[in-house]
Tab-separated table of C-alpha atoms and ligand atoms in Angstrom:
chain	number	residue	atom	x	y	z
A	1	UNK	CA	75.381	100.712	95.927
A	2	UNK	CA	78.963	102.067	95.597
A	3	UNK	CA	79.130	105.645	96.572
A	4	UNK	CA	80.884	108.055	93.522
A	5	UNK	CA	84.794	108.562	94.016
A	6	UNK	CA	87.698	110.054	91.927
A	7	UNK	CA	90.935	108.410	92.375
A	8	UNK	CA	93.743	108.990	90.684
A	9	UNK	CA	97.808	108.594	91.098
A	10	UNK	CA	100.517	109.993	88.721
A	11	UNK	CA	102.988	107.454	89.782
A	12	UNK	CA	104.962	104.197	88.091
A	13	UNK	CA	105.312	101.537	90.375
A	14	UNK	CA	107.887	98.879	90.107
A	15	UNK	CA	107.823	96.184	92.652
A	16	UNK	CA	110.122	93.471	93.222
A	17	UNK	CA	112.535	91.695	95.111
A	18	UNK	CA	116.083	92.885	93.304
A	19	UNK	CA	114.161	95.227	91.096
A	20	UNK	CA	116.940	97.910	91.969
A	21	UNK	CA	118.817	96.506	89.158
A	22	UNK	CA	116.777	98.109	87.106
A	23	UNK	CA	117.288	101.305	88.061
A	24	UNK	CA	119.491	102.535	85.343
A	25	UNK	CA	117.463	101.604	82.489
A	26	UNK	CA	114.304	103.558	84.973
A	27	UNK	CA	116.622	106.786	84.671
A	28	UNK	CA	117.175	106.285	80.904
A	29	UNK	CA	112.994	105.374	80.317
A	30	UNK	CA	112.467	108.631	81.921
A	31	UNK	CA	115.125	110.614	79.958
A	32	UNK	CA	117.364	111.256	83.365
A	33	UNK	CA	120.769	113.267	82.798
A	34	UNK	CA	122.046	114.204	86.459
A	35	UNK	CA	120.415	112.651	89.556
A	36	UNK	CA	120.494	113.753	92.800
A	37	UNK	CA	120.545	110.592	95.501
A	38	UNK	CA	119.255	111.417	98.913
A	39	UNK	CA	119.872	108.748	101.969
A	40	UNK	CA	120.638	108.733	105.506
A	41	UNK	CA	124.187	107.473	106.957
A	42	UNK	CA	122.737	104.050	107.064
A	43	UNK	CA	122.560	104.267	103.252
A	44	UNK	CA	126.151	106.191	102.766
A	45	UNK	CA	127.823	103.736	101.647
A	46	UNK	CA	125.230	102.499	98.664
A	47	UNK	CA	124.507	105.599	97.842
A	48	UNK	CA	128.427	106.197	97.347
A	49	UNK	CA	128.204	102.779	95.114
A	50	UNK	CA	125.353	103.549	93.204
A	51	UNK	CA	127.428	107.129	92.190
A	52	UNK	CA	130.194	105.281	91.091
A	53	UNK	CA	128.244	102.478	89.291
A	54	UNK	CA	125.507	104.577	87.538
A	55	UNK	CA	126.064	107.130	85.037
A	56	UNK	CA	122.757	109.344	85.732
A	57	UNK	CA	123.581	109.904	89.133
A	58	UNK	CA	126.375	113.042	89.731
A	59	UNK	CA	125.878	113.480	93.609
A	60	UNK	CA	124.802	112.199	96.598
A	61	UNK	CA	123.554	114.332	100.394
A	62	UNK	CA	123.607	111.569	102.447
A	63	UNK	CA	122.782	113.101	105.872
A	64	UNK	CA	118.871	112.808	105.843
A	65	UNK	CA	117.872	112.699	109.620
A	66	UNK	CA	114.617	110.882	111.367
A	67	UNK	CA	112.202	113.515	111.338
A	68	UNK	CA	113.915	115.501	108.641
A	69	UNK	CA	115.080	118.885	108.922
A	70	UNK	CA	114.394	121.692	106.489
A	71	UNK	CA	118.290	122.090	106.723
A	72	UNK	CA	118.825	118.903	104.904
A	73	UNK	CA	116.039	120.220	102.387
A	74	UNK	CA	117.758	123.113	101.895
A	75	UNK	CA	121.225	121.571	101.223
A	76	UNK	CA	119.269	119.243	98.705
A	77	UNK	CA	118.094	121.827	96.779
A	78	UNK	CA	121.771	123.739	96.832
A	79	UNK	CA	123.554	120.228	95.492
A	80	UNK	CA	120.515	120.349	92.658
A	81	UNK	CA	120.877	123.944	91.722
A	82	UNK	CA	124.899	123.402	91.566
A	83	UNK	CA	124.589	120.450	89.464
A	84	UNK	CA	121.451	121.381	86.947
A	85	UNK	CA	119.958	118.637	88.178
A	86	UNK	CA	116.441	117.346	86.159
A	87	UNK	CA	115.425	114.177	88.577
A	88	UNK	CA	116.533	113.353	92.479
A	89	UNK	CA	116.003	109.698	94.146
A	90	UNK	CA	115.350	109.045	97.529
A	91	UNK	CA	116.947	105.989	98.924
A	92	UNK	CA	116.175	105.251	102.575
A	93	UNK	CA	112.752	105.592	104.636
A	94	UNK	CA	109.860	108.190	104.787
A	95	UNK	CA	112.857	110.697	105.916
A	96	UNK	CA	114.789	110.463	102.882
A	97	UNK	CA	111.607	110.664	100.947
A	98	UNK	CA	110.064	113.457	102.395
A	99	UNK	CA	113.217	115.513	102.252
A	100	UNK	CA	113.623	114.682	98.611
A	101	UNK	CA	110.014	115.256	97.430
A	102	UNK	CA	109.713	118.569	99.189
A	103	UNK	CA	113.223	119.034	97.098
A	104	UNK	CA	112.305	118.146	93.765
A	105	UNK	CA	109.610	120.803	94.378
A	106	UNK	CA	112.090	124.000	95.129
A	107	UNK	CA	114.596	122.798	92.355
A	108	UNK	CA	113.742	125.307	90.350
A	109	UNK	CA	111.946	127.594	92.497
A	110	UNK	CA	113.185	131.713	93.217
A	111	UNK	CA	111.919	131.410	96.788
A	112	UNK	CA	113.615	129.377	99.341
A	113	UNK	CA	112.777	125.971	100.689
A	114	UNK	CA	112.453	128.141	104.233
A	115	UNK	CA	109.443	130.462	101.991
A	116	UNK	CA	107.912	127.565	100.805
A	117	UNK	CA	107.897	125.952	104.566
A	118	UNK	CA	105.875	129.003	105.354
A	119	UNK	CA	103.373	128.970	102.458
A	120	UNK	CA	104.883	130.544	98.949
A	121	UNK	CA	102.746	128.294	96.904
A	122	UNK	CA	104.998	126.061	94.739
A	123	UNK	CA	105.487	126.359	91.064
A	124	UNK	CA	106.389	123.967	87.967
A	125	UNK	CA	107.617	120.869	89.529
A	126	UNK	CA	111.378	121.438	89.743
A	127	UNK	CA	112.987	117.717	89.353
A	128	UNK	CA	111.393	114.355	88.441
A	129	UNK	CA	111.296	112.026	91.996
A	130	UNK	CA	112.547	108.191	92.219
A	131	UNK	CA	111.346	107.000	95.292
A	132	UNK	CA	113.331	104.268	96.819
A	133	UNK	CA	111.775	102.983	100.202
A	134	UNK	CA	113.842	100.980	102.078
A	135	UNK	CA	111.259	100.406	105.347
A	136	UNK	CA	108.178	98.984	105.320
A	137	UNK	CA	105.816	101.304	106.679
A	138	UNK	CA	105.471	104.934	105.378
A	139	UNK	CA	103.959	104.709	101.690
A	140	UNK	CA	105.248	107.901	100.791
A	141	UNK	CA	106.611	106.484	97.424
A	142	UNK	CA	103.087	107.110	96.643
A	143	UNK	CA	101.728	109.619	98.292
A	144	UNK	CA	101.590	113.582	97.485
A	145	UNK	CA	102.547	114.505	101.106
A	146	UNK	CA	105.881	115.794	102.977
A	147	UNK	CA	106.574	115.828	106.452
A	148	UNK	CA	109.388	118.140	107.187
A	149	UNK	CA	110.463	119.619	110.381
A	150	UNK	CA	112.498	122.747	111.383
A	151	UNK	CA	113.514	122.633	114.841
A	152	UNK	CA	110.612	121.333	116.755
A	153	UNK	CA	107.874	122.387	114.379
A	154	UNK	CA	106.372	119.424	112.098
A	155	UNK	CA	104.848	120.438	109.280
A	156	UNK	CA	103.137	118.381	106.494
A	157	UNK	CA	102.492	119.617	103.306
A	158	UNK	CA	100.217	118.479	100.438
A	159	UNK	CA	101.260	118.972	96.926
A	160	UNK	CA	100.219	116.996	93.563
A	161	UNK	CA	104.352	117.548	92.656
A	162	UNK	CA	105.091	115.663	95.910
A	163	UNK	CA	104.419	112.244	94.062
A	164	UNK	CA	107.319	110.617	93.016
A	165	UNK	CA	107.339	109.391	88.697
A	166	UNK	CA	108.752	106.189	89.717
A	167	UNK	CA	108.285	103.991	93.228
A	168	UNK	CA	110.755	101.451	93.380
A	169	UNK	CA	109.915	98.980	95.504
A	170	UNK	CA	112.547	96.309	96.233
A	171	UNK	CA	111.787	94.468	99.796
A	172	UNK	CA	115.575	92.990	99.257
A	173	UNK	CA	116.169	96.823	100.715
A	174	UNK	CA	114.186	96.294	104.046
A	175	UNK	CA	116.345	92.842	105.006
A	176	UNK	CA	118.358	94.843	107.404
A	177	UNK	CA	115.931	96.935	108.837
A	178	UNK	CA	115.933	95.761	113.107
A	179	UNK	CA	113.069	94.319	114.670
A	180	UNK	CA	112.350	97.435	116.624
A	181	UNK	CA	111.846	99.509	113.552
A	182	UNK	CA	110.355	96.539	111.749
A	183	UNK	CA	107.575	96.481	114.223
A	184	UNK	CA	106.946	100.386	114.363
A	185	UNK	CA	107.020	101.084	110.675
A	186	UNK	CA	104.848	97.712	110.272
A	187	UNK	CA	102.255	99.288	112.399
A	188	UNK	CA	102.514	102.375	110.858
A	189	UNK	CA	101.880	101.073	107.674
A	190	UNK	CA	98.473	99.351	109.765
A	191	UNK	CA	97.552	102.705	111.058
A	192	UNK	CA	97.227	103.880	107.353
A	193	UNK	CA	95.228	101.291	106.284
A	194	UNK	CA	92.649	101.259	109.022
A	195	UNK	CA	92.707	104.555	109.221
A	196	UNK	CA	91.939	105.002	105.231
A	197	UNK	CA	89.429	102.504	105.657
A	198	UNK	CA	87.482	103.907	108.886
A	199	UNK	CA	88.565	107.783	107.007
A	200	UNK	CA	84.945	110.060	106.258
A	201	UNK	CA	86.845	110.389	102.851
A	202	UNK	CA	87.233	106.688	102.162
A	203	UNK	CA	85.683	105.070	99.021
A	204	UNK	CA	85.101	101.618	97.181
A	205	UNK	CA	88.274	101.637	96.171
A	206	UNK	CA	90.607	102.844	98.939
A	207	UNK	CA	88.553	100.236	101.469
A	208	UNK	CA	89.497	97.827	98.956
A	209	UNK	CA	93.209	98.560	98.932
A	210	UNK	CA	92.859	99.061	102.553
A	211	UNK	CA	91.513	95.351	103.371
A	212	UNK	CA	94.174	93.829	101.727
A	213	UNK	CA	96.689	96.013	103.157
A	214	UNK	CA	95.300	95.128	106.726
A	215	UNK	CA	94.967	91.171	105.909
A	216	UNK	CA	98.737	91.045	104.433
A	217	UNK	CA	100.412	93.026	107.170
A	218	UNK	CA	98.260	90.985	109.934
A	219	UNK	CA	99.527	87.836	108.207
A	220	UNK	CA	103.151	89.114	107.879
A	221	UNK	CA	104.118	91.548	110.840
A	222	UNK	CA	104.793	89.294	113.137
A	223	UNK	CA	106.883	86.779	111.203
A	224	UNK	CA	108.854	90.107	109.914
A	225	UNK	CA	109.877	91.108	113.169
A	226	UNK	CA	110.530	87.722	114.639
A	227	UNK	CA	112.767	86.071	111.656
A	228	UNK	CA	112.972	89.026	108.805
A	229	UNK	CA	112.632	86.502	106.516
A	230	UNK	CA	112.712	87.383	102.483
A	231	UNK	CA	108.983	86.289	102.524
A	232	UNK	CA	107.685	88.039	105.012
A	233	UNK	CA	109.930	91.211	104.107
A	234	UNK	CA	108.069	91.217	100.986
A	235	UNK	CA	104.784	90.605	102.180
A	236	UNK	CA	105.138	93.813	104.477
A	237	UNK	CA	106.600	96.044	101.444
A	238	UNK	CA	103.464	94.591	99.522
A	239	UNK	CA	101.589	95.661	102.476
A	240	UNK	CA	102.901	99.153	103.562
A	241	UNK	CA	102.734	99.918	100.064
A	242	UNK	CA	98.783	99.139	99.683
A	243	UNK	CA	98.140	100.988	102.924
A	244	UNK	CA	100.105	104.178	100.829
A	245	UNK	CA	97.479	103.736	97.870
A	246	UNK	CA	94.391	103.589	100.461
A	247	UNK	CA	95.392	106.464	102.488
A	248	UNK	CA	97.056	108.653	99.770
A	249	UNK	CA	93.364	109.122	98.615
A	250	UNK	CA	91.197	108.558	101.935
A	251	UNK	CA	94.447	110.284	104.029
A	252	UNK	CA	94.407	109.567	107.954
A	253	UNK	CA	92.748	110.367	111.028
A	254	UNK	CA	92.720	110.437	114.442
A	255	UNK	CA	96.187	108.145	115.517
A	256	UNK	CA	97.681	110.561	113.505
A	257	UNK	CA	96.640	113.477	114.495
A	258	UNK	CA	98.043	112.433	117.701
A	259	UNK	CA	100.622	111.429	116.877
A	260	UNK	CA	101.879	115.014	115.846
A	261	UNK	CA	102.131	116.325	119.662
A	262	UNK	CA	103.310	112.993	120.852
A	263	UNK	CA	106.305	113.045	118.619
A	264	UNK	CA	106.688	116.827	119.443
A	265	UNK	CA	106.667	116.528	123.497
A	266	UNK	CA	107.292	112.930	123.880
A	267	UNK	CA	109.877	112.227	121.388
A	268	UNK	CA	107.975	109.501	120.225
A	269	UNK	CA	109.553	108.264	116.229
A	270	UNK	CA	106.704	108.397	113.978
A	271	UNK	CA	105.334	105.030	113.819
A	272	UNK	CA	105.921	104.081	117.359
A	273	UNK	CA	103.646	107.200	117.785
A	274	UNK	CA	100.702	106.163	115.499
A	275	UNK	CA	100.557	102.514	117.578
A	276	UNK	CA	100.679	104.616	121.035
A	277	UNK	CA	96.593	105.433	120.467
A	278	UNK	CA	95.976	103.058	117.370
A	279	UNK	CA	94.446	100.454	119.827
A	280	UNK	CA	92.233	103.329	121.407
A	281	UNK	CA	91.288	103.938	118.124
A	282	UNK	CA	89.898	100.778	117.033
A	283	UNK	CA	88.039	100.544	120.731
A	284	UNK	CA	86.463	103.875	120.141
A	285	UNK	CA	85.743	104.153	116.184
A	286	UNK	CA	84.052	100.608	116.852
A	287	UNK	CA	80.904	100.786	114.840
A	288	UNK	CA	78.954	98.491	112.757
A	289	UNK	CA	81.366	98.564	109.565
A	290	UNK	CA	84.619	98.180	111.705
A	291	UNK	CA	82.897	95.186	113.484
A	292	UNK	CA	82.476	93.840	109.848
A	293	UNK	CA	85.689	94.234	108.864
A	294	UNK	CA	87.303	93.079	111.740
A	295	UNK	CA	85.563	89.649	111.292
A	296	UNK	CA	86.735	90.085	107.955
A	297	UNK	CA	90.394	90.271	109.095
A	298	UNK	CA	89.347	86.913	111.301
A	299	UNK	CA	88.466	88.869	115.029
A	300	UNK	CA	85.485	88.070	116.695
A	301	UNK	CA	84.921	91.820	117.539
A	302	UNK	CA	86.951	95.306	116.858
A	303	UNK	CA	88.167	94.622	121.284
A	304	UNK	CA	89.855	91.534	119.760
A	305	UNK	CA	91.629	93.314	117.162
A	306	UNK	CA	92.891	96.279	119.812
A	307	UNK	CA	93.940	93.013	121.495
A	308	UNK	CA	95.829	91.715	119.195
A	309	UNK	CA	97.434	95.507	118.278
A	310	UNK	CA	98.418	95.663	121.668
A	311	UNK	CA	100.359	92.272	122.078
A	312	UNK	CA	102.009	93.786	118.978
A	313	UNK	CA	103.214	96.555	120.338
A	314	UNK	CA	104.274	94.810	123.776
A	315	UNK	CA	106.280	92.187	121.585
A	316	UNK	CA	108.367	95.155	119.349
A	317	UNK	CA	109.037	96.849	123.005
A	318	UNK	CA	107.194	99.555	121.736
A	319	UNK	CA	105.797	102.567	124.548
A	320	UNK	CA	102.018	101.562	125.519
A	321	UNK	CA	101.680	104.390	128.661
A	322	UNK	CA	103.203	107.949	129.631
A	323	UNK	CA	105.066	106.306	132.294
A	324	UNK	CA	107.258	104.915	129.440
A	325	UNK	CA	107.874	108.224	128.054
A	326	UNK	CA	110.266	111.180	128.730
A	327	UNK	CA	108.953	114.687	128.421
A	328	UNK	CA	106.906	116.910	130.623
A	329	UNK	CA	102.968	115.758	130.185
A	330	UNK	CA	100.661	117.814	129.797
A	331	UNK	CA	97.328	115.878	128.958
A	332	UNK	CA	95.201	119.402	128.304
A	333	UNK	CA	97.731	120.349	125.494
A	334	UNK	CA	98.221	116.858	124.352
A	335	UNK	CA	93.716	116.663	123.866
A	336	UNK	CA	94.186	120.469	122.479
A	337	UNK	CA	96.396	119.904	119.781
A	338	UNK	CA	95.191	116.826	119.033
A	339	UNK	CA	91.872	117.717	118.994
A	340	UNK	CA	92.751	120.985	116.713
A	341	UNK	CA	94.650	118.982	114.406
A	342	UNK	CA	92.708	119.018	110.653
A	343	UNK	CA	93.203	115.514	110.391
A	344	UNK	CA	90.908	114.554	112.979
A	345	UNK	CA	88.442	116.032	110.791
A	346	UNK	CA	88.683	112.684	109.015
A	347	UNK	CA	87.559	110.811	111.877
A	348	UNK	CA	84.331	108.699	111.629
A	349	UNK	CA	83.676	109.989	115.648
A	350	UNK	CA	84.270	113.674	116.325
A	351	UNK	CA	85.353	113.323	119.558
A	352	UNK	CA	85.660	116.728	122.189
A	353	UNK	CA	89.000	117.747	123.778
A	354	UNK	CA	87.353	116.096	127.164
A	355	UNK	CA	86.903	112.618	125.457
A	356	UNK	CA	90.513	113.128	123.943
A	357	UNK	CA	91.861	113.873	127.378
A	358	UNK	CA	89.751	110.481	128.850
A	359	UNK	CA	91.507	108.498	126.296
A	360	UNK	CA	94.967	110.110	127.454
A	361	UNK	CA	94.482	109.504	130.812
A	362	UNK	CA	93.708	105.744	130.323
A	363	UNK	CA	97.283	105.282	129.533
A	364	UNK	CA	99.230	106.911	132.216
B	1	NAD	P1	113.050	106.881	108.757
B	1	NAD	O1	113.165	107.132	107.319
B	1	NAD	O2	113.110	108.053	109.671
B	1	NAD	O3	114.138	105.810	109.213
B	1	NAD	C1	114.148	105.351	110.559
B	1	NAD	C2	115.462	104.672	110.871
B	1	NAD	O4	115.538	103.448	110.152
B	1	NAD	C3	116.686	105.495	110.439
B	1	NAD	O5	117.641	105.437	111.460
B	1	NAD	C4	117.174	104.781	109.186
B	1	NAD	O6	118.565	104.888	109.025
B	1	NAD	C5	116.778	103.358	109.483
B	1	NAD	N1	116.580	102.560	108.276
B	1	NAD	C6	115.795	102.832	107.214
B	1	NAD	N2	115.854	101.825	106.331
B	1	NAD	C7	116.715	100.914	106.836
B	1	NAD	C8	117.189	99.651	106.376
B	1	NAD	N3	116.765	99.116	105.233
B	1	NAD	N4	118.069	98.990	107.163
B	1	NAD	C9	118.472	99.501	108.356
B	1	NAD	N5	118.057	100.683	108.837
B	1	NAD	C10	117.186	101.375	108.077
B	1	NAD	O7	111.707	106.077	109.130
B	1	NAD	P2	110.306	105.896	108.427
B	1	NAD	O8	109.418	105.348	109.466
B	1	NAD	O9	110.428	105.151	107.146
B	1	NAD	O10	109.861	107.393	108.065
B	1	NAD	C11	109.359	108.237	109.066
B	1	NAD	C12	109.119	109.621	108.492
B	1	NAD	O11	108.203	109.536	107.396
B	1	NAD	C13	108.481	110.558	109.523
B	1	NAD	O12	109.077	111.838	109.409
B	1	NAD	C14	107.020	110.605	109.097
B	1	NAD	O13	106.385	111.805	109.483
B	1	NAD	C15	107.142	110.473	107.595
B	1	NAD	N6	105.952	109.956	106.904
B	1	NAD	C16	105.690	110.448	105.659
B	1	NAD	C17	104.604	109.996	104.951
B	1	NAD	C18	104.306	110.547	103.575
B	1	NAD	O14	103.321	110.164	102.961
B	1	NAD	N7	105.130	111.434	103.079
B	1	NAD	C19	103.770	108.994	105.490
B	1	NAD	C20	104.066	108.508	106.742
B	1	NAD	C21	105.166	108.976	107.443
């Protein structure tokens, strides 16, 4: 019998290789006047020819950084205010996103992004959101979630304002992402959809995104990181964006609650961070419905898929063991904080600090 769920999702999704084109006549549907374009310095020079070639859009902060700083929030929200701007658009990865969505939500706010950071509850959203990813991997072109940093503190914050009115999805945008970040924003985008799936809040519908999210990228990562071919480019933005509508409703669990102090004291970027437990994961969730759907994926157990995650992660020259790491480690405030994170509430295992610290201490 299926269980009762809710799902819903406030956002228009376009997907498409070269659907970018259309991104004019998106502003105009939407009744756009002055756009704010966010990127990163990979994306500088676009962004400069998308504010010369399209009408809507009057300026451009194109200094998002990995792991984005309230700063760049903050100067965002300053370029918005001094142009009276009514939308922004994110071009670039879950940075540019995040710093854009958490944006759109101060535009027109009296407090400061820095108040809001702390906890001032948001108001009336302040700017309609265009989300243009341009990895494959975070889903946050549909998800109500923002991950901002200020210094060394990483904060996410829910909000329903945080979802973008428009996801663009263009995998033509992803051809020149390298292999490395192909391969840890490709398992990224797994760790969302396993982790929706095997979530306590997952439902009919978010295992059924999930599957398919987990059978594409399996069929597609590899291929993607070897040749970044167009087809398996879009496969993986097909993917990563499934594995965004499974988890924006089931949300994560244990790899990412990790992942939080890993990035913090390890330096770890976010995806390659997710993989460093995600095969510990599978091991340890392993339980009659993972076994099922890992012979759905085409594993003989849920130790063959770990396998397979880890021969992943040792072809993208991705960090498997603390050895590989810089920072001091501490494995009693790594099990802590992990431990204490809320999204290991999610888990289908409540595991202690002790059996967090075990798991640790396997990888050395
Ligand atoms: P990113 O946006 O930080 O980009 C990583 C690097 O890839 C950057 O150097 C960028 O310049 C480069 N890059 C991006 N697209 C490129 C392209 N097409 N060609 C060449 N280089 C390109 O990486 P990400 O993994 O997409 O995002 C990670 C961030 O997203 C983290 O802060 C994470 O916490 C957050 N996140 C948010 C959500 C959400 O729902 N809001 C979900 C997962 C992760």
């Amino acid at each position: 019998m299926i269980d009762a769920f809710q799902y819903s999702l406030p956002t228009e999704i376009v997907f498409g290789f070269g659907k970018l084109d259309e991104l004019p006549a998106l502003l105009e549907s939407y009744g756009v006047q002055r756009c704010v374009l966010v990127c990163d310095r990979f994306f500088a020079k676009k962004g400069a020819e998308l504010l010369e070639s399209t009408a809507q859009i009057c300026a451009v902060f194109d200094d998002v950084e990995p792991n984005p700083q309230l700063s760049g929030v903050e100067e965002t929200v300053r370029l918005m205010k001094e142009q009276n701007a009514d939308a922004v658009l994110a071009l670039g990865g879950g940075s540019a996103m995040d710093t854009a969505k958490f944006a759109a939500a101060c535009a027109k706010s009296d407090r400061s992004p820095a108040e809001h950071f702390d906890g001032a509850p948001f108001g009336e959203k302040g700017a309609k959101i265009f989300a243009v990813p341009t990895t494959a991997g975070t889903g946050a072109e549909v998800t109500g979630v923002s991950v901002i940093s200020r210094g060394g503190e990483k904060k996410t914050t829910h909000h329903p304002s945080f979802y973008p009115d428009v996801a663009i999805v263009d995998p033509a945008l992803t051809l020149t992402v390298p292999p490395f970040v192909t391969m840890i924003t490709g398992l990224d985008a797994f760790t969302h959809a396993i982790e929706a799936f095997w979530s306590v809040r997952h439902s009919a519908v978010t295992d059924l995104f999930a599957t398919e999210a987990l059978r594409v990228i399996l069929a597609s990562l590899e291929d993607a990181f070897r040749t970044g071919s167009k087809e398996a480019r879009t496969a993986m933005a097909y993917g990563s964006l499934l594995a965004g509508l499974a988890f924006s409703a089931a949300k994560t669990a244990g790899c990412h609650a990790c992942s939080y102090p890993l990035s913090m004291y390890h330096h770890l970027p976010h995806g390659e961070a997710c993989a460093f437990t995600l095969d510990s994961f599978i091991r340890m969730n392993a339980d009659d419905r993972l076994e099922n759907l890992a012979k759905t994926l085409g594993f003989e157990s849920c130790g063959a898929l770990a396998n397979k995650i880890a021969r992943l992660k040792e072809l993208g020259g991705l960090r498997a063991r603390f050895s590989q790491c810089e920072g001091e480690l501490d494995l009693d405030r790594l099990a802590q904080e992990s431990e204490a994170h809320m999204l290991m509430r999610n888990n289908p295992k409540q595991f202690s600090k002790g059996e967090l610290r075990a798991m640790f201490e396997k990888l050395l």
